[in-house]
Each structure stands twice: as C-alpha cells, then as structure tokens.
Amino acid sequence: MKMAGKRIGRLALAFGLACSMLAACTGATEGEEPIGNETGTPAPTADAPSGGTPASNDGPALPVRWVLPGTAPEDQKTVEQAINEKLKADGLNLAYEAIYVPWDVWDQRTNLMMSTGEQFEMIHIMHDLKGPNILAANGGIIPIDDLLEEHGSDLKKAMPDWIWESSKINGETYFVPDFWLDTAYAEGMVTMRKDLLEKNGIAPPRSPAELMAAAEKLKANWPEANKNVYIYVLNVETPAYLHATYDSYPFIVFQDLVYVDQQGNVKPWIETEEFKADAAFFREAYKKGLVNPDVLTVPKEVMDRDQVDGRYLYREGEGLSSLENLKKSVPDAETEIYYLTDKPKLRSYGLRNSNGISATSKHPEAAIQFFNWMYGKQENFDLVMYGIPDVHWKDLGPNQIERLKKTEQGGPAYELPYWMAGNVALGRWTPDTHPSVLATKTVVAEDAVNSVTVGFNFDATKVGVEYANALSELKTSIYPIKLGLVDYDAAFPDALKRMNAAGLQAVVAEYERQFKAWRASK
C-alpha cells in the first residue's frame, strides 16, 4: 500500500510533536489495565457482502478497535457481541471492540498509544480540539484513498461529495467524515431559557448589547437560591454569534490562529479588530459577573451538568438538552435557539468531527470495511449507534426512536454518542427531542453560504513545532483575554509577543501559502 512508507517515517515524530501540542504524556499507573486489549472473538465468515472487498475468510478475525473519548456504556460488551455476530452473518471476518478513554486523560493516553505503536484501527477526532491536520502532520493517521477505492463503495455513497472533499489534506483523504449535522447549523446562534426570558419580559436578543442586557437581568432574577450561574462558554471555539453582527462578516477563524474572509484574505486572528471586539464584549460580561472566574478550569462534567439542568445565562451555539432530562430538573423549563441577525447562515467548515485510521494498525483495511458495513445499511448503523433492536431501542419510523433499556440513572444502557459517528440521513431522535433540533439535524441547509475555506484542510507538517507551540501558548496568553478575565489593552501587547515567539506568524504564513495554492488548483 502507498501509505506504508509515509506511516513508518512519520511515526518517529509522533510522540514528541503530539505531546508538545497539548499535554505531557503519562503512562498507566501501577496496577492499571493497559488500553486496547483485544477482547473480540475471532469468527469465520459467510458469503461476502456487497459494497467492498470483504475480509479474508481464512484465519482469525481482523481486529477493529475504535478508540473513543469518554466512558463505555453499561451494555457495551453485550452490543459488541451482537455487532460481531451480525458482521459474521454478513460475511465479514472482523472483530469489533470499542476502547473508551476517559476525558481527563484523553490527550495523554492517546498520544502515548500512538507514540509507542500500540495497535488500534480507528480513533475519533474532534476538530475543535486536536484536529486531523495535527494527527496527519505527526503521522498518527494515514491517507485512505486506496482503502476507500477497494473497500468503501457504500461508505463513499453515504455522504455527499462536498463532505468527502472536506476530508482531504494536500489532496489526499485522511479521515472518514462524521456527517452528523450540516455545519451551517453548528454555530452563529445561542441557546437560552425561553421560559425565563418570558417570565422576565425579555424579548429575544437581536444584538450583542441586547444579549448582554438579557444575561444580566437573568442573573439578577435567577429563580434559584444558587445564583452562581454564568454564560456557558466553549473555550476552544470563537463566538460566531457575535461575529455575525460585525460589518466584516462573513469570515472564518481557524483554531483561534488564522482569520480568512470571503475574499480569501488571510491574517493572524488575534491581530484583527474583530478579536478585539470579542474581547471587549467578554471583558464587560466578566466585570458584570456573567463569566465564571474559573471558566478556564471548570471540569467538563460540571459544565455538562449545568447544561442538562438549564443553569446558564446563555449557551454558545446549539445546546438544546433533551426536554425530558431538563424537565426532570426544572419541570417548567423551556429552551430555544436564537440568532442575533437575519444574515444568511455560513457553512464555515465542512466537518467538526471525524474518525481517522491509525498508522499503528497492521490491517487498516479492516476499519474501512467496518465503516462501509456500518453506513451501508440502516440496520447496521442502528446496531452500532443504538444497540440491539427491541432490547435497547424501538423503531418509531424514519429518524425516530424510543429508548427501552435504561441505566439506574435513567440514561440509555447503550448508545454510541451521536456526534462521534452520526449521519444526517440515518440518525434517529427520541419523541422528546426539541423541535429545533429536528429542524437542524435531519436536513441540509440548501440556502447556506459556503466559506471560501470549505474543503481546505491545513497541513501543519512544515510548521509542526510552531503550530504546537502556538496552540499551547493560546491557552496561557490569549484565552484569558478572549474570555474577558484580563483587560485587552493591558495584556495584549505581551500576549502578542509571546504568540509571535511561539511561531504564530510562521503558522499564518504557511496557512496562507497552502490556502492560496489550494484555491489556485481548483
């Protein structure tokens, strides 16, 4: 295969580069189970399925180990067994296993797995944390065009061509798209407690100033004794809902490093007037007590709990919790999404999640065969995502589902989180799903404006050290300014020096060079 030489040559760089990007690598503690032990039972195959070349009928089943963030659901092993039985019945000699890595050690453990050559086939990629461009640059994932051609005909048909174009880096496909939503519906809005807006006589905000005033009034009149309630901030994302109100919109921001407008102009994001406007908004919000003083260190579990309980002044982006779960905490609560302007929606990127094929796998074709099987038929998708029919869930019709078996806490006994592997056409939603979710997660926005960057993926290989250093320095120097914890005028000059010393200008220049070359080649 073409990728073999590239895989071996680049893996030598993976450990140092990946770790310097986000966290120091740490091994398992004494007595701790190592990640990735194979537990799938080898099984012989039946007749070959359509849609791609099947795994060989001879020998043990090829492992399909999928590394995912979070905690395994209660019935994980039961469903894995059912998946493997279905694979066998469909003629695929594969043994599936999901390997969950806890959130608090995700970066360290996955860095270590790749750097030490631990074998697994797939890894989930969160583009807003450590995107595919980073994993491709450090040799952690491999290009898959040849594998798709031989094993992925149904997989390729499961998603539109423009999504596959968004999966390329330097002309090669590097990851399997996770087309769980049209990204035109991913940003540009805020989520608010509709019931509290109405109770306080607050009209839906139509400007940053109105949003600030609404948040301030909600906090002052919060209906619970605990009034430590704040704006739910997504640290690693930029506030697109503010950007849509700026005269210079539309534009996109890449990784808090690069600004690109619709004319193709590229410059450092933190040096723009738009970044300064963001900082001014959040500085005012912070002074008014609307931003959590510990916003940079609040555990994700705490933020998730606040979201489920509807404890936020507003949430950046779409955060419509299950109505059933919210009403358990607050029976009269209602949430809704709001846009501050009526400007056309911007599809600022093609994808926000994907799944890469690991460079450590001896049989990467097994991963593509599995995804081809999974996305090739609704029943296979349902089994992987929702579990065993009539045990874990009931079919209520197209795009609809009733959860059956639940945990003691009331959650599904099995599910693969939808954002990790969902599909707009195949996904299912429970009857209590918010209507605005159904209106945005099961359709494509035909009238959205595509950013000039859709389909472009930055390859950080040539500036890998600078890119890693800049991302690291962002958290120290820029995030406190971005979120209003410190004053822009006082902190920015030194922060800019630190970002430039980390390599910001080199990253922006390389991004601009690649972007212009990509545009010229179209």
Short mmCIF file of C-alpha atoms in Angstrom, two decimals:
data_model
loop_
_atom_site.label_atom_id
_atom_site.label_comp_id
_atom_site.label_asym_id
_atom_site.label_seq_id
_atom_site.Cartn_x
_atom_site.Cartn_y
_atom_site.Cartn_z
CA MET A 1 0.00 0.00 0.00
CA LYS A 2 1.17 3.55 -0.76
CA MET A 3 0.88 4.79 2.77
CA ALA A 4 3.25 2.30 4.39
CA GLY A 5 6.47 4.24 3.89
CA LYS A 6 4.92 7.53 4.96
CA ARG A 7 3.44 5.85 8.02
CA ILE A 8 6.75 4.46 9.25
CA GLY A 9 8.74 7.59 8.51
CA ARG A 10 6.34 9.95 10.26
CA LEU A 11 5.57 7.87 13.32
CA ALA A 12 9.02 8.60 14.69
CA LEU A 13 7.92 12.22 15.11
CA ALA A 14 4.56 11.48 16.66
CA PHE A 15 5.47 11.26 20.32
CA GLY A 16 7.38 14.48 20.76
CA LEU A 17 5.18 16.57 18.48
CA ALA A 18 1.84 15.29 19.74
CA CYS A 19 2.79 15.67 23.37
CA SER A 20 4.15 19.16 22.93
CA MET A 21 0.87 20.19 21.34
CA LEU A 22 -1.42 19.57 24.21
CA ALA A 23 -0.10 17.67 27.20
CA ALA A 24 2.82 15.78 28.63
CA CYS A 25 2.48 12.06 28.02
CA THR A 26 1.95 9.80 31.00
CA GLY A 27 1.77 6.04 31.24
CA ALA A 28 -0.70 3.85 33.07
CA THR A 29 -0.44 3.87 36.84
CA GLU A 30 0.68 0.78 38.67
CA GLY A 31 -1.94 -1.93 38.56
CA GLU A 32 -3.98 -0.15 35.89
CA GLU A 33 -5.27 -2.07 32.89
CA PRO A 34 -3.49 -1.08 29.67
CA ILE A 35 -5.63 0.40 26.93
CA GLY A 36 -6.58 -1.60 23.90
CA ASN A 37 -6.51 -5.24 24.99
CA GLU A 38 -8.19 -7.32 22.31
CA THR A 39 -11.37 -8.96 23.52
CA GLY A 40 -13.17 -9.63 20.23
CA THR A 41 -13.73 -13.30 19.49
CA PRO A 42 -12.44 -14.45 16.08
CA ALA A 43 -15.22 -15.76 13.88
CA PRO A 44 -15.37 -17.39 10.46
CA THR A 45 -17.29 -15.61 7.72
CA ALA A 46 -20.23 -16.34 5.49
CA ASP A 47 -20.77 -15.03 1.96
CA ALA A 48 -19.12 -11.75 1.02
CA PRO A 49 -21.31 -8.65 1.32
CA SER A 50 -21.74 -6.03 -1.37
CA GLY A 51 -20.15 -2.59 -1.27
CA GLY A 52 -16.48 -3.54 -0.90
CA THR A 53 -13.94 -6.32 -0.66
CA PRO A 54 -14.63 -8.48 2.42
CA ALA A 55 -12.07 -9.51 4.98
CA SER A 56 -10.44 -12.83 4.16
CA ASN A 57 -12.41 -15.89 5.17
CA ASP A 58 -9.19 -17.55 6.28
CA GLY A 59 -7.50 -17.13 9.65
CA PRO A 60 -8.57 -15.23 12.74
CA ALA A 61 -10.89 -12.25 12.52
CA LEU A 62 -9.19 -8.93 11.88
CA PRO A 63 -9.50 -6.62 14.88
CA VAL A 64 -11.49 -3.41 14.56
CA ARG A 65 -10.50 -1.41 17.63
CA TRP A 66 -12.12 2.01 17.80
CA VAL A 67 -10.63 4.49 20.29
CA LEU A 68 -13.29 6.86 21.62
CA PRO A 69 -13.39 9.54 24.34
CA GLY A 70 -15.47 9.10 27.45
CA THR A 71 -16.85 6.14 29.39
CA ALA A 72 -18.17 2.91 27.93
CA PRO A 73 -21.95 2.45 28.22
CA GLU A 74 -23.31 -0.18 30.58
CA ASP A 75 -24.15 -2.71 27.86
CA GLN A 76 -21.06 -2.13 25.71
CA LYS A 77 -19.86 -5.76 25.72
CA THR A 78 -23.34 -7.12 25.06
CA VAL A 79 -23.73 -4.93 21.99
CA GLU A 80 -20.20 -5.66 20.80
CA GLN A 81 -21.11 -9.34 20.79
CA ALA A 82 -24.25 -8.60 18.76
CA ILE A 83 -22.26 -6.47 16.31
CA ASN A 84 -19.71 -9.23 15.83
CA GLU A 85 -22.45 -11.80 15.26
CA LYS A 86 -24.02 -9.51 12.64
CA LEU A 87 -20.63 -8.96 10.97
CA LYS A 88 -20.16 -12.72 10.80
CA ALA A 89 -23.65 -13.24 9.37
CA ASP A 90 -22.95 -10.56 6.75
CA GLY A 91 -19.72 -12.26 5.67
CA LEU A 92 -17.16 -10.01 7.30
CA ASN A 93 -14.35 -11.66 9.25
CA LEU A 94 -13.96 -8.75 11.68
CA ALA A 95 -13.89 -8.48 15.48
CA TYR A 96 -15.17 -5.13 16.73
CA GLU A 97 -14.17 -3.56 20.02
CA ALA A 98 -14.75 -0.01 21.32
CA ILE A 99 -11.93 1.30 23.51
CA TYR A 100 -13.11 4.21 25.65
CA VAL A 101 -10.51 6.58 27.11
CA PRO A 102 -11.66 8.85 29.98
CA TRP A 103 -11.92 12.52 29.10
CA ASP A 104 -9.43 13.67 31.70
CA VAL A 105 -6.63 11.56 30.22
CA TRP A 106 -7.68 11.54 26.57
CA ASP A 107 -4.77 13.58 25.22
CA GLN A 108 -2.10 11.92 27.30
CA ARG A 109 -3.26 8.36 26.73
CA THR A 110 -3.93 8.65 23.00
CA ASN A 111 -0.59 10.41 22.49
CA LEU A 112 1.08 7.55 24.31
CA MET A 113 -0.80 4.90 22.34
CA MET A 114 0.32 6.36 19.04
CA SER A 115 3.89 7.14 20.07
CA THR A 116 4.52 3.63 21.42
CA GLY A 117 2.94 1.93 18.40
CA GLU A 118 0.03 0.42 20.31
CA GLN A 119 -2.20 -1.18 17.72
CA PHE A 120 -5.73 0.01 17.09
CA GLU A 121 -7.64 0.72 13.89
CA MET A 122 -9.70 3.91 14.36
CA ILE A 123 -9.59 6.98 16.53
CA HIS A 124 -12.24 9.64 16.97
CA ILE A 125 -11.12 13.15 16.00
CA MET A 126 -12.59 16.31 17.49
CA HIS A 127 -11.63 19.04 15.05
CA ASP A 128 -12.03 21.80 17.64
CA LEU A 129 -9.53 20.15 20.00
CA LYS A 130 -6.81 18.26 18.14
CA GLY A 131 -7.86 18.13 14.52
CA PRO A 132 -6.95 15.76 11.70
CA ASN A 133 -4.35 18.18 10.37
CA ILE A 134 -2.38 17.67 13.61
CA LEU A 135 -2.73 13.88 13.55
CA ALA A 136 -1.77 13.75 9.88
CA ALA A 137 1.22 16.01 10.47
CA ASN A 138 2.60 13.83 13.27
CA GLY A 139 1.93 10.57 11.45
CA GLY A 140 -0.85 9.35 13.72
CA ILE A 141 -3.38 8.75 10.90
CA ILE A 142 -2.90 7.62 7.32
CA PRO A 143 -4.38 8.62 3.92
CA ILE A 144 -7.19 6.26 2.93
CA ASP A 145 -7.99 6.85 -0.76
CA ASP A 146 -6.74 3.42 -1.83
CA LEU A 147 -8.62 1.76 1.01
CA LEU A 148 -11.83 3.58 0.10
CA GLU A 149 -11.48 2.59 -3.53
CA GLU A 150 -11.09 -1.09 -2.65
CA HIS A 151 -13.29 -1.47 0.43
CA GLY A 152 -15.55 1.57 0.79
CA SER A 153 -18.02 1.95 -2.05
CA ASP A 154 -21.08 2.07 0.24
CA LEU A 155 -19.25 4.31 2.69
CA LYS A 156 -18.48 6.83 -0.05
CA LYS A 157 -22.12 6.89 -1.12
CA ALA A 158 -23.33 7.53 2.46
CA MET A 159 -22.17 11.16 2.40
CA PRO A 160 -22.26 13.97 -0.18
CA ASP A 161 -19.24 14.66 -2.38
CA TRP A 162 -18.56 18.03 -0.77
CA ILE A 163 -18.17 16.33 2.59
CA TRP A 164 -15.58 13.96 1.17
CA GLU A 165 -13.79 16.94 -0.37
CA SER A 166 -13.65 18.40 3.13
CA SER A 167 -11.84 15.26 4.28
CA LYS A 168 -8.72 15.88 2.21
CA ILE A 169 -5.35 17.22 3.28
CA ASN A 170 -2.99 18.11 0.44
CA GLY A 171 -5.23 16.27 -1.99
CA GLU A 172 -5.41 13.00 -0.03
CA THR A 173 -8.38 11.75 2.01
CA TYR A 174 -7.22 11.40 5.60
CA PHE A 175 -10.33 10.60 7.59
CA VAL A 176 -13.86 9.22 7.46
CA PRO A 177 -16.31 12.14 7.76
CA ASP A 178 -18.68 12.25 10.69
CA PHE A 179 -21.61 13.87 8.91
CA TRP A 180 -23.81 14.17 11.99
CA LEU A 181 -25.01 17.65 11.08
CA ASP A 182 -24.78 20.27 8.38
CA THR A 183 -22.25 22.68 9.86
CA ALA A 184 -24.33 25.63 8.66
CA TYR A 185 -26.45 24.83 11.73
CA ALA A 186 -23.45 24.38 14.03
CA GLU A 187 -22.76 27.96 15.01
CA GLY A 188 -24.00 31.54 14.86
CA MET A 189 -26.69 31.01 17.47
CA VAL A 190 -27.09 30.98 21.24
CA THR A 191 -29.29 28.77 23.39
CA MET A 192 -31.34 30.41 26.14
CA ARG A 193 -34.02 29.54 28.68
CA LYS A 194 -37.13 30.62 26.82
CA ASP A 195 -39.27 30.28 29.94
CA LEU A 196 -37.05 32.71 31.87
CA LEU A 197 -36.95 35.21 29.02
CA GLU A 198 -40.74 35.27 29.00
CA LYS A 199 -41.03 35.36 32.80
CA ASN A 200 -38.72 38.39 32.93
CA GLY A 201 -40.33 40.17 29.97
CA ILE A 202 -37.17 39.92 27.88
CA ALA A 203 -37.54 39.89 24.09
CA PRO A 204 -35.24 37.54 22.16
CA PRO A 205 -31.95 39.47 21.83
CA ARG A 206 -31.08 40.88 18.42
CA SER A 207 -27.67 42.39 19.11
CA PRO A 208 -24.66 41.83 21.39
CA ALA A 209 -25.85 44.68 23.62
CA GLU A 210 -29.31 43.13 23.98
CA LEU A 211 -27.74 39.73 24.69
CA MET A 212 -25.59 41.24 27.43
CA ALA A 213 -28.56 43.03 28.97
CA ALA A 214 -30.66 39.87 28.86
CA ALA A 215 -27.91 37.84 30.57
CA GLU A 216 -27.51 40.50 33.25
CA LYS A 217 -31.23 40.56 34.03
CA LEU A 218 -31.48 36.76 34.06
CA LYS A 219 -28.66 36.53 36.59
CA ALA A 220 -30.19 39.18 38.84
CA ASN A 221 -33.56 37.39 38.79
CA TRP A 222 -32.34 33.78 38.71
CA PRO A 223 -35.14 31.69 40.26
CA GLU A 224 -32.90 29.54 42.47
CA ALA A 225 -31.05 30.28 45.68
CA ASN A 226 -27.76 29.42 43.99
CA LYS A 227 -27.20 32.38 41.71
CA ASN A 228 -23.72 31.30 40.62
CA VAL A 229 -24.91 30.94 37.07
CA TYR A 230 -22.90 32.10 34.08
CA ILE A 231 -22.57 32.22 30.31
CA TYR A 232 -21.83 28.68 29.11
CA VAL A 233 -18.61 29.30 27.19
CA LEU A 234 -16.97 26.96 24.68
CA ASN A 235 -13.33 27.88 25.30
CA VAL A 236 -11.92 26.34 22.14
CA GLU A 237 -14.44 27.93 19.79
CA THR A 238 -14.87 31.52 18.70
CA PRO A 239 -18.20 33.29 19.39
CA ALA A 240 -19.67 33.12 15.89
CA TYR A 241 -22.95 34.57 17.20
CA LEU A 242 -21.07 37.84 17.82
CA HIS A 243 -19.22 37.64 14.51
CA ALA A 244 -22.47 37.51 12.55
CA THR A 245 -23.26 41.01 13.84
CA TYR A 246 -19.99 42.55 12.63
CA ASP A 247 -19.86 44.56 9.39
CA SER A 248 -16.94 42.45 8.13
CA TYR A 249 -18.93 39.20 8.31
CA PRO A 250 -18.79 36.59 6.83
CA PHE A 251 -15.35 35.36 7.77
CA ILE A 252 -13.94 32.27 9.48
CA VAL A 253 -11.47 31.73 12.28
CA PHE A 254 -9.19 28.68 12.29
CA GLN A 255 -8.07 27.40 15.70
CA ASP A 256 -8.00 30.93 17.16
CA LEU A 257 -4.93 31.49 14.98
CA VAL A 258 -5.99 32.43 11.45
CA TYR A 259 -8.64 34.79 10.03
CA VAL A 260 -9.93 34.28 6.48
CA ASP A 261 -12.57 36.46 4.82
CA GLN A 262 -14.68 35.66 1.77
CA GLN A 263 -12.19 37.45 -0.49
CA GLY A 264 -9.52 35.00 0.62
CA ASN A 265 -7.54 37.45 2.72
CA VAL A 266 -5.55 35.69 5.45
CA LYS A 267 -4.12 37.26 8.63
CA PRO A 268 -3.49 36.48 12.30
CA TRP A 269 -6.84 36.31 14.06
CA ILE A 270 -5.69 37.86 17.31
CA GLU A 271 -4.46 40.98 15.47
CA THR A 272 -7.88 41.75 13.99
CA GLU A 273 -10.40 44.33 15.15
CA GLU A 274 -12.93 41.51 15.36
CA PHE A 275 -10.91 39.68 18.02
CA LYS A 276 -10.60 42.95 19.92
CA ALA A 277 -14.39 43.35 19.76
CA ASP A 278 -14.87 39.82 21.11
CA ALA A 279 -12.51 40.56 23.98
CA ALA A 280 -14.31 43.81 24.80
CA PHE A 281 -17.68 42.03 24.95
CA PHE A 282 -16.40 39.37 27.32
CA ARG A 283 -14.47 41.85 29.45
CA GLU A 284 -17.69 43.72 30.08
CA ALA A 285 -19.51 40.45 30.76
CA TYR A 286 -16.80 39.41 33.22
CA LYS A 287 -17.00 42.72 35.08
CA LYS A 288 -20.77 42.23 35.39
CA GLY A 289 -20.26 38.77 36.91
CA LEU A 290 -21.62 36.94 33.86
CA VAL A 291 -18.43 34.92 33.17
CA ASN A 292 -17.31 32.28 35.64
CA PRO A 293 -13.99 33.42 37.19
CA ASP A 294 -12.87 29.77 36.90
CA VAL A 295 -14.01 29.42 33.30
CA LEU A 296 -10.64 28.06 32.17
CA THR A 297 -10.57 25.26 34.73
CA VAL A 298 -14.20 24.21 35.26
CA PRO A 299 -14.42 20.40 34.77
CA LYS A 300 -16.37 19.32 31.71
CA GLU A 301 -18.62 17.16 33.88
CA VAL A 302 -19.70 20.24 35.84
CA MET A 303 -20.44 22.18 32.66
CA ASP A 304 -22.41 19.25 31.25
CA ARG A 305 -24.47 19.04 34.44
CA ASP A 306 -25.25 22.75 34.30
CA GLN A 307 -26.37 22.37 30.70
CA VAL A 308 -28.67 19.45 31.48
CA ASP A 309 -30.14 21.42 34.40
CA GLY A 310 -30.60 24.56 32.29
CA ARG A 311 -28.26 26.52 34.57
CA TYR A 312 -26.78 29.04 32.17
CA LEU A 313 -27.49 32.64 31.19
CA TYR A 314 -26.99 31.59 27.62
CA ARG A 315 -25.05 28.83 25.97
CA GLU A 316 -22.83 29.45 22.97
CA GLY A 317 -24.07 27.50 19.96
CA GLU A 318 -26.87 24.96 19.91
CA GLY A 319 -27.26 23.32 23.31
CA LEU A 320 -30.85 22.10 23.38
CA SER A 321 -30.83 19.41 26.04
CA SER A 322 -33.36 16.63 26.00
CA LEU A 323 -36.65 18.11 27.10
CA GLU A 324 -37.26 15.03 29.24
CA ASN A 325 -33.96 15.39 31.13
CA LEU A 326 -34.33 19.14 31.55
CA LYS A 327 -37.86 18.86 32.87
CA LYS A 328 -36.74 16.34 35.47
CA SER A 329 -34.69 19.13 37.00
CA VAL A 330 -36.93 22.08 36.14
CA PRO A 331 -40.48 21.00 35.18
CA ASP A 332 -41.44 24.34 33.64
CA ALA A 333 -38.18 24.94 31.77
CA GLU A 334 -38.07 25.52 28.03
CA THR A 335 -35.03 26.19 25.88
CA GLU A 336 -34.70 27.65 22.40
CA ILE A 337 -32.02 28.78 19.98
CA TYR A 338 -31.77 32.41 18.90
CA TYR A 339 -29.85 34.24 16.19
CA LEU A 340 -28.77 37.83 16.71
CA THR A 341 -29.15 38.67 13.00
CA ASP A 342 -31.05 37.52 9.93
CA LYS A 343 -27.93 37.22 7.78
CA PRO A 344 -27.63 34.02 5.72
CA LYS A 345 -26.09 31.11 7.62
CA LEU A 346 -22.40 30.49 6.96
CA ARG A 347 -21.07 26.99 6.43
CA SER A 348 -17.69 27.90 7.85
CA TYR A 349 -16.24 24.41 7.55
CA GLY A 350 -17.27 21.02 6.26
CA LEU A 351 -16.89 18.94 9.40
CA ARG A 352 -16.39 19.23 13.13
CA ASN A 353 -15.83 15.54 13.88
CA SER A 354 -14.39 12.57 12.02
CA ASN A 355 -12.69 9.23 12.53
CA GLY A 356 -9.13 8.60 11.44
CA ILE A 357 -7.45 5.32 10.54
CA SER A 358 -4.50 4.65 12.81
CA ALA A 359 -0.97 4.38 11.47
CA THR A 360 -0.31 1.69 14.10
CA SER A 361 -2.80 -0.79 12.63
CA LYS A 362 -1.44 -3.79 10.75
CA HIS A 363 -4.78 -4.09 8.92
CA PRO A 364 -6.19 -0.60 8.23
CA GLU A 365 -8.47 -2.11 5.60
CA ALA A 366 -10.50 -3.66 8.45
CA ALA A 367 -11.52 -0.19 9.61
CA ILE A 368 -12.82 0.82 6.19
CA GLN A 369 -14.61 -2.50 5.80
CA PHE A 370 -16.32 -1.89 9.14
CA PHE A 371 -17.38 1.66 8.29
CA ASN A 372 -18.54 0.50 4.86
CA TRP A 373 -20.73 -2.10 6.56
CA MET A 374 -21.96 0.31 9.23
CA TYR A 375 -23.01 3.14 6.91
CA GLY A 376 -24.12 0.85 4.10
CA LYS A 377 -27.39 -0.21 5.77
CA GLN A 378 -29.74 1.43 8.26
CA GLU A 379 -29.92 -1.74 10.38
CA ASN A 380 -26.13 -1.86 10.79
CA PHE A 381 -25.95 1.82 11.66
CA ASP A 382 -28.73 1.36 14.20
CA LEU A 383 -26.97 -1.59 15.85
CA VAL A 384 -23.68 0.28 16.28
CA MET A 385 -25.26 3.56 17.37
CA TYR A 386 -28.29 2.49 19.42
CA GLY A 387 -27.81 -1.16 20.34
CA ILE A 388 -29.97 -4.25 19.92
CA PRO A 389 -33.44 -3.54 18.47
CA ASP A 390 -36.36 -4.27 20.81
CA VAL A 391 -33.89 -4.54 23.70
CA HIS A 392 -32.22 -1.16 23.78
CA TRP A 393 -34.49 0.73 21.43
CA LYS A 394 -37.70 0.55 19.40
CA ASP A 395 -38.15 1.75 15.82
CA LEU A 396 -40.80 4.51 15.65
CA GLY A 397 -40.30 5.21 11.96
CA PRO A 398 -37.74 7.14 9.88
CA ASN A 399 -35.36 9.19 12.05
CA GLN A 400 -37.33 8.25 15.20
CA ILE A 401 -36.53 6.05 18.18
CA GLU A 402 -37.88 5.05 21.58
CA ARG A 403 -35.28 4.14 24.20
CA LEU A 404 -36.09 0.91 26.04
CA LYS A 405 -33.40 -0.43 28.37
CA LYS A 406 -32.01 2.25 30.67
CA THR A 407 -29.49 2.54 33.49
CA GLU A 408 -30.41 3.18 37.12
CA GLN A 409 -29.68 6.84 36.43
CA GLY A 410 -32.20 6.89 33.59
CA GLY A 411 -29.79 7.10 30.67
CA PRO A 412 -29.59 4.62 27.79
CA ALA A 413 -28.00 1.31 28.76
CA TYR A 414 -26.25 1.54 25.40
CA GLU A 415 -25.53 4.24 22.88
CA LEU A 416 -22.60 5.47 20.84
CA PRO A 417 -22.76 9.26 21.24
CA TYR A 418 -24.28 10.60 18.06
CA TRP A 419 -21.69 13.29 17.48
CA MET A 420 -18.97 10.62 17.27
CA ALA A 421 -20.37 8.77 14.26
CA GLY A 422 -23.82 10.10 13.35
CA ASN A 423 -25.30 10.63 9.92
CA VAL A 424 -27.88 13.23 8.87
CA ALA A 425 -29.86 10.72 6.81
CA LEU A 426 -29.62 7.72 9.17
CA GLY A 427 -29.79 9.29 12.64
CA ARG A 428 -32.73 8.72 14.98
CA TRP A 429 -34.24 11.00 17.61
CA THR A 430 -36.50 10.37 20.60
CA PRO A 431 -40.04 11.81 20.84
CA ASP A 432 -38.90 14.35 23.46
CA THR A 433 -36.26 15.80 21.13
CA HIS A 434 -36.55 19.56 20.84
CA PRO A 435 -38.29 20.59 17.58
CA SER A 436 -35.42 22.94 16.74
CA VAL A 437 -33.01 20.01 16.88
CA LEU A 438 -35.10 18.04 14.41
CA ALA A 439 -35.25 21.11 12.18
CA THR A 440 -31.46 21.36 12.03
CA LYS A 441 -30.05 17.84 12.47
CA THR A 442 -32.00 15.93 9.84
CA VAL A 443 -31.67 18.31 6.89
CA VAL A 444 -29.07 20.14 4.85
CA ALA A 445 -29.31 23.96 4.70
CA GLU A 446 -29.72 24.49 0.98
CA ASP A 447 -29.51 28.29 1.23
CA ALA A 448 -26.34 28.45 3.36
CA VAL A 449 -23.28 30.35 2.17
CA ASN A 450 -20.14 28.25 1.93
CA SER A 451 -16.97 29.77 3.30
CA VAL A 452 -14.18 30.01 0.75
CA THR A 453 -12.30 27.60 3.04
CA VAL A 454 -14.77 24.69 2.83
CA GLY A 455 -12.81 21.72 1.53
CA PHE A 456 -9.44 23.12 2.58
CA ASN A 457 -7.50 21.35 5.33
CA PHE A 458 -4.33 22.87 6.66
CA ASP A 459 -1.30 20.54 6.81
CA ALA A 460 0.91 21.64 9.71
CA THR A 461 3.84 19.36 8.84
CA LYS A 462 6.21 22.14 7.77
CA VAL A 463 5.45 24.26 10.83
CA GLY A 464 4.66 21.46 13.26
CA VAL A 465 6.71 22.83 16.14
CA GLU A 466 5.45 26.38 15.68
CA TYR A 467 1.87 25.17 15.36
CA ALA A 468 2.12 23.09 18.54
CA ASN A 469 3.74 25.94 20.43
CA ALA A 470 1.16 28.48 19.24
CA LEU A 471 -1.75 26.26 20.27
CA SER A 472 -0.19 25.77 23.67
CA GLU A 473 0.54 29.47 24.13
CA LEU A 474 -3.05 30.34 23.21
CA LYS A 475 -4.30 28.78 26.42
CA THR A 476 -1.87 30.74 28.54
CA SER A 477 -1.76 34.13 26.85
CA ILE A 478 -4.87 34.52 24.69
CA TYR A 479 -7.72 32.66 26.39
CA PRO A 480 -7.71 34.97 29.45
CA ILE A 481 -8.06 37.96 27.08
CA LYS A 482 -10.58 36.19 24.83
CA LEU A 483 -12.85 35.36 27.78
CA GLY A 484 -12.56 38.73 29.50
CA LEU A 485 -10.56 37.63 32.53
CA VAL A 486 -7.95 40.31 31.85
CA ASP A 487 -8.07 43.68 30.11
CA TYR A 488 -7.18 43.66 26.41
CA ASP A 489 -5.15 46.87 26.43
CA ALA A 490 -3.15 45.80 29.45
CA ALA A 491 -2.49 42.20 28.47
CA PHE A 492 -2.44 42.05 24.68
CA PRO A 493 0.99 43.59 23.87
CA ASP A 494 2.82 40.99 25.94
CA ALA A 495 0.49 38.21 24.75
CA LEU A 496 1.22 39.08 21.12
CA LYS A 497 4.96 38.95 21.78
CA ARG A 498 4.56 35.52 23.34
CA MET A 499 2.42 34.26 20.45
CA ASN A 500 4.91 35.52 17.89
CA ALA A 501 7.76 33.93 19.84
CA ALA A 502 5.80 30.67 19.78
CA GLY A 503 5.59 30.80 15.99
CA LEU A 504 2.24 32.41 15.16
CA GLN A 505 3.48 34.32 12.12
CA ALA A 506 5.08 31.21 10.62
CA VAL A 507 1.84 29.28 11.03
CA VAL A 508 -0.25 32.04 9.43
CA ALA A 509 2.20 32.37 6.53
CA GLU A 510 2.18 28.63 5.89
CA TYR A 511 -1.62 28.53 6.12
CA GLU A 512 -1.84 31.37 3.60
CA ARG A 513 0.62 29.68 1.24
CA GLN A 514 -1.30 26.38 1.27
CA PHE A 515 -4.69 28.06 1.07
CA LYS A 516 -3.75 30.15 -1.97
CA ALA A 517 -2.22 27.12 -3.69
CA TRP A 518 -5.36 25.11 -2.97
CA ARG A 519 -7.62 27.84 -4.35
CA ALA A 520 -5.46 28.17 -7.47
CA SER A 521 -5.69 24.42 -8.07
CA LYS A 522 -9.50 24.34 -8.02
#
